[in-house]
XYZ file of C-alpha atoms in Angstrom:
337
model
C 31.030 18.944 -51.005
C 31.049 22.697 -50.306
C 30.753 23.336 -54.069
C 27.257 21.852 -54.253
C 24.065 21.909 -52.225
C 24.056 19.548 -49.276
C 21.177 17.057 -49.411
C 19.484 14.690 -47.003
C 21.410 11.855 -48.657
C 24.677 13.453 -47.518
C 23.352 13.799 -43.981
C 22.174 10.182 -43.962
C 25.651 8.984 -45.019
C 27.389 11.126 -42.396
C 25.015 10.000 -39.623
C 24.954 6.372 -40.734
C 21.176 6.232 -41.031
C 18.619 5.960 -43.824
C 17.366 8.958 -45.776
C 13.877 8.339 -44.393
C 15.291 8.670 -40.865
C 16.677 12.100 -41.778
C 13.274 13.055 -43.152
C 11.539 11.985 -39.924
C 13.958 14.015 -37.779
C 13.078 17.177 -39.679
C 9.340 16.501 -39.842
C 7.490 18.096 -36.896
C 5.570 15.503 -34.899
C 7.239 12.497 -36.524
C 8.249 9.577 -34.301
C 12.029 9.341 -33.821
C 14.287 8.452 -30.884
C 16.277 11.191 -29.162
C 19.526 9.330 -29.855
C 18.870 9.198 -33.593
C 17.616 12.789 -33.683
C 20.776 14.018 -31.956
C 22.993 12.058 -34.353
C 21.178 13.349 -37.444
C 21.088 16.961 -36.266
C 24.832 16.868 -35.472
C 25.573 15.550 -38.940
C 23.335 18.225 -40.449
C 25.102 20.969 -38.460
C 28.525 19.653 -39.457
C 27.562 19.714 -43.141
C 25.576 22.941 -43.021
C 22.378 21.189 -44.146
C 18.969 22.838 -44.009
C 15.813 20.917 -44.962
C 13.957 22.170 -48.049
C 10.557 22.975 -46.630
C 8.986 23.725 -50.008
C 10.196 20.457 -51.500
C 8.895 18.536 -48.496
C 5.491 20.194 -48.889
C 5.263 18.854 -52.458
C 5.754 15.336 -51.120
C 3.533 15.554 -48.053
C 0.923 17.920 -49.481
C 1.360 20.085 -46.400
C 3.210 23.402 -46.326
C 2.810 23.929 -42.544
C 2.122 27.574 -43.382
C -0.945 29.441 -42.129
C -2.109 32.538 -43.991
C -3.208 35.412 -41.765
C -5.308 38.153 -43.367
C -5.984 41.453 -41.596
C -7.677 44.623 -42.815
C -5.510 47.079 -40.916
C -2.973 47.245 -38.109
C -3.794 50.751 -36.809
C -5.746 49.213 -33.951
C -3.068 48.161 -31.389
C -5.162 45.118 -30.471
C -4.159 43.388 -33.704
C -0.335 43.634 -33.626
C -0.422 42.165 -30.118
C -2.809 39.402 -31.201
C -0.745 38.626 -34.324
C 2.401 38.231 -32.246
C 0.606 35.781 -29.958
C -0.905 33.864 -32.876
C 2.508 33.571 -34.537
C 4.123 32.285 -31.340
C 1.333 29.776 -30.704
C 1.494 28.419 -34.259
C 5.296 28.188 -34.210
C 5.059 26.159 -31.012
C 2.915 23.687 -32.981
C 5.340 23.543 -35.940
C 3.607 26.080 -38.185
C 4.569 29.504 -39.539
C 2.443 32.398 -40.710
C 2.308 34.581 -43.793
C 0.653 37.933 -43.041
C -1.326 39.722 -45.734
C -3.053 43.107 -45.483
C -6.348 43.569 -47.303
C -9.137 46.107 -47.314
C -12.683 44.976 -46.717
C -13.726 45.320 -50.368
C -14.493 42.067 -52.188
C -11.740 42.770 -54.731
C -9.028 43.285 -52.108
C -9.927 40.165 -50.163
C -10.302 38.031 -53.302
C -6.805 39.038 -54.492
C -5.261 38.079 -51.143
C -7.094 34.731 -51.036
C -5.751 33.997 -54.538
C -2.208 34.690 -53.312
C -2.659 32.447 -50.293
C -3.895 29.610 -52.482
C -0.795 30.043 -54.669
C 1.357 29.580 -51.564
C -0.576 26.361 -50.808
C -1.190 27.352 -47.209
C -2.642 24.701 -44.917
C -5.173 27.078 -43.400
C -6.288 30.701 -43.247
C -7.038 32.945 -40.261
C -8.886 36.180 -40.979
C -9.042 39.085 -38.534
C -11.319 42.114 -39.084
C -12.129 40.805 -42.580
C -15.464 39.994 -44.187
C -15.462 36.993 -46.543
C -18.103 36.629 -49.235
C -19.935 33.351 -49.609
C -18.173 32.812 -52.941
C -14.710 33.102 -51.366
C -15.733 30.795 -48.545
C -16.895 28.209 -51.075
C -13.619 28.499 -53.036
C -11.522 27.871 -49.929
C -13.716 24.936 -48.954
C -13.451 23.461 -52.461
C -9.650 23.782 -52.258
C -9.626 21.966 -48.924
C -8.276 24.987 -47.035
C -9.892 25.531 -43.612
C -10.712 29.160 -42.785
C -10.844 30.445 -39.210
C -12.379 33.770 -38.162
C -10.600 35.611 -35.348
C -12.373 38.377 -33.400
C -15.237 38.386 -35.866
C -18.074 36.099 -36.829
C -19.977 35.891 -40.099
C -23.512 34.666 -39.548
C -24.525 31.818 -41.818
C -21.021 31.289 -43.192
C -20.529 27.871 -41.607
C -16.977 28.918 -40.685
C -15.394 28.408 -37.294
C -14.905 31.585 -35.290
C -13.459 32.770 -31.994
C -14.517 36.050 -30.400
C -14.880 37.535 -26.971
C -18.422 37.437 -25.593
C -19.232 40.828 -27.099
C -22.890 41.069 -26.094
C -22.048 40.102 -22.518
C -19.212 42.629 -22.509
C -21.406 45.431 -23.813
C -23.992 44.657 -21.153
C -21.320 44.713 -18.418
C -20.268 48.209 -19.496
C -23.872 49.449 -19.391
C -24.431 48.036 -15.911
C -21.173 49.547 -14.668
C -22.134 53.025 -15.925
C -25.655 52.826 -14.534
C -24.386 51.618 -11.149
C -22.176 54.723 -11.021
C -25.249 56.916 -11.448
C -24.809 58.045 -15.050
C -28.054 59.192 -16.676
C -27.060 60.470 -20.135
C -25.189 57.497 -21.539
C -23.948 57.582 -25.144
C -22.308 55.049 -27.431
C -19.719 55.466 -30.180
C -19.805 52.107 -31.900
C -17.434 50.237 -34.110
C -18.647 49.402 -37.589
C -22.167 48.009 -37.262
C -21.597 45.946 -40.396
C -19.173 43.795 -38.401
C -20.264 41.327 -35.742
C -17.985 42.891 -33.116
C -19.450 46.376 -33.468
C -23.028 45.114 -33.770
C -22.863 42.681 -30.851
C -21.179 45.108 -28.427
C -23.824 47.711 -29.230
C -26.658 45.203 -28.923
C -25.553 43.976 -25.498
C -25.009 47.551 -24.304
C -28.371 48.902 -25.509
C -30.353 45.880 -24.327
C -28.948 46.236 -20.804
C -29.857 49.933 -20.742
C -33.367 49.248 -22.007
C -33.881 46.469 -19.474
C -33.167 49.023 -16.732
C -35.471 51.613 -18.304
C -32.611 53.863 -19.463
C -32.735 55.261 -22.992
C -29.536 55.576 -25.029
C -28.745 59.305 -24.947
C -26.856 59.459 -28.276
C -24.949 57.169 -30.618
C -22.702 57.249 -33.672
C -21.139 54.548 -35.866
C -17.453 55.491 -36.086
C -16.568 52.374 -38.142
C -13.640 51.594 -35.820
C -11.881 54.808 -36.981
C -10.086 56.885 -34.360
C -10.664 60.234 -36.086
C -14.369 59.545 -36.623
C -14.772 58.620 -32.963
C -13.117 61.885 -31.878
C -15.408 63.865 -34.193
C -18.457 62.070 -32.800
C -17.467 62.765 -29.193
C -16.816 66.432 -30.000
C -20.274 66.800 -31.546
C -21.917 65.034 -28.600
C -20.216 67.258 -26.018
C -21.265 70.431 -27.876
C -24.961 69.551 -27.626
C -27.125 71.469 -25.160
C -27.372 68.306 -23.055
C -24.076 66.461 -23.488
C -23.653 62.884 -22.304
C -22.208 62.230 -18.869
C -20.750 58.890 -20.051
C -19.569 57.486 -23.394
C -18.978 53.820 -24.170
C -16.570 53.619 -27.119
C -16.588 50.382 -29.150
C -12.829 49.734 -28.920
C -9.755 51.180 -27.206
C -8.220 52.472 -30.449
C -11.164 54.857 -30.779
C -11.460 55.487 -27.036
C -7.864 56.738 -26.780
C -8.591 59.243 -29.554
C -11.740 60.330 -27.725
C -9.771 60.870 -24.500
C -7.137 62.963 -26.293
C -9.803 65.142 -27.897
C -11.854 65.637 -24.718
C -8.886 66.467 -22.506
C -6.551 68.384 -24.779
C -8.835 69.956 -27.388
C -11.976 70.660 -25.373
C -10.270 70.993 -21.982
C -12.802 68.732 -20.275
C -12.261 66.757 -17.094
C -12.430 62.994 -17.569
C -14.198 61.585 -15.593
C -15.393 64.768 -13.859
C -17.325 66.066 -16.878
C -17.781 62.784 -18.716
C -16.778 59.170 -18.124
C -15.200 57.171 -20.973
C -15.094 53.372 -21.270
C -13.411 51.388 -24.052
C -13.219 47.757 -25.157
C -10.097 45.544 -25.666
C -7.622 46.560 -22.921
C -4.709 47.192 -25.277
C -1.378 47.886 -23.504
C -1.718 51.682 -23.970
C -4.982 51.660 -22.016
C -3.018 51.117 -18.797
C -0.595 53.991 -19.460
C -1.009 56.713 -16.799
C -1.673 59.292 -19.538
C -4.859 57.392 -20.511
C -5.796 55.253 -17.478
C -8.714 53.898 -19.500
C -11.507 51.845 -18.011
C -12.172 49.094 -20.536
C -13.609 45.632 -21.144
C -10.615 43.328 -21.536
C -10.640 40.927 -24.472
C -9.153 37.609 -23.264
C -6.653 37.547 -26.134
C -4.502 34.682 -24.801
C -7.488 32.372 -24.500
C -8.856 33.576 -27.854
C -5.529 32.771 -29.548
C -5.366 29.346 -27.905
C -8.906 28.496 -29.028
C -8.239 29.767 -32.554
C -5.094 27.671 -33.002
C -6.640 24.562 -31.452
C -9.760 24.787 -33.611
C -7.914 25.467 -36.866
C -5.320 22.737 -36.370
C -8.056 20.250 -35.474
C -9.663 21.024 -38.828
C -6.310 20.680 -40.638
C -4.788 17.680 -38.876
C -7.837 15.701 -37.820
C -10.209 16.688 -40.625
C -12.720 18.056 -38.123
C -15.657 19.805 -39.844
C -15.846 23.614 -39.609
C -18.534 25.524 -37.759
C -17.185 25.678 -34.203
C -18.100 29.102 -32.779
C -16.402 30.010 -29.504
C -17.160 33.060 -27.352
C -14.869 33.773 -24.409
C -15.970 36.150 -21.677
C -13.654 38.982 -20.631
C -13.623 41.207 -17.554
C -14.169 44.896 -16.969
C -10.930 46.621 -15.962
C -11.770 49.696 -13.908
C -9.316 52.590 -14.102
C -9.495 56.353 -13.784
C -11.366 57.390 -16.957
C -14.783 56.561 -15.488
C -16.252 57.431 -12.119
C -17.391 54.523 -10.012
C -19.727 56.241 -7.532
C -22.835 58.342 -7.902
C -22.030 62.030 -8.102
């Protein structure tokens, strides 16, 4: 038997059960008694049998694979989120295939084609914009698409984000309460819902209190562009006394530039606030005040929503916003100077 591939028929004979019983044991979620499952798995271990997942997918029409598409992994928020998404999906009997794609239509279209070739059961996109044509193709193929940490207005797709407008407003109120008067913003890409919504909540809260935005720059979620923007702001005749940076990846670059290139005191000369609360934000070298994205709850909502669409044929269009909290550390003063 060692000279040929072990099959489920061999396992069934060894365990003294039917082939369908073997199939049920190795099908996540299938109904089978513990006694039978133990007997079948022991027989499989004795024979060195492994179920053929690809063959099973041809029979069931389900691959139990989720495609995950991201634009870049430079931002430390995403590797952490991907790890949590992978763990949550594995706990539900699914696995992920990760693809990197730029935000151009050609890059994303090529990746979606690959995912369709793999016959994935669903797709999660993070920091990616999907065209209406690609959305329609996925829908026509019966593949649910879930947006993580980004929404696309009018797409009809389900999405999970933090409450970005609420978060931006919380940062503005925090800075005003501490007595800052010249408050600037270095935004993420304003073509993305995350960058646009954080800015909108931030600016609206300032305007409601009668405070004008002192300066702003769209750094497109790029660390180097954010550092350049902060440098230019601080060289003005009236530099800002506080800067809200649209995510931690950019904010950490801003802190490095202010402290080590310009020799400024943070928060003595200028307060800096980020958004995400990536692990590095808590490092003593940065000690960054930031709006924490509730990533665990975002992952849970993403997986629940997507699997409901896959397993229970729920229609798409569920948009979930989860509110985070402001984590106050040493990069921003908290009292009026």
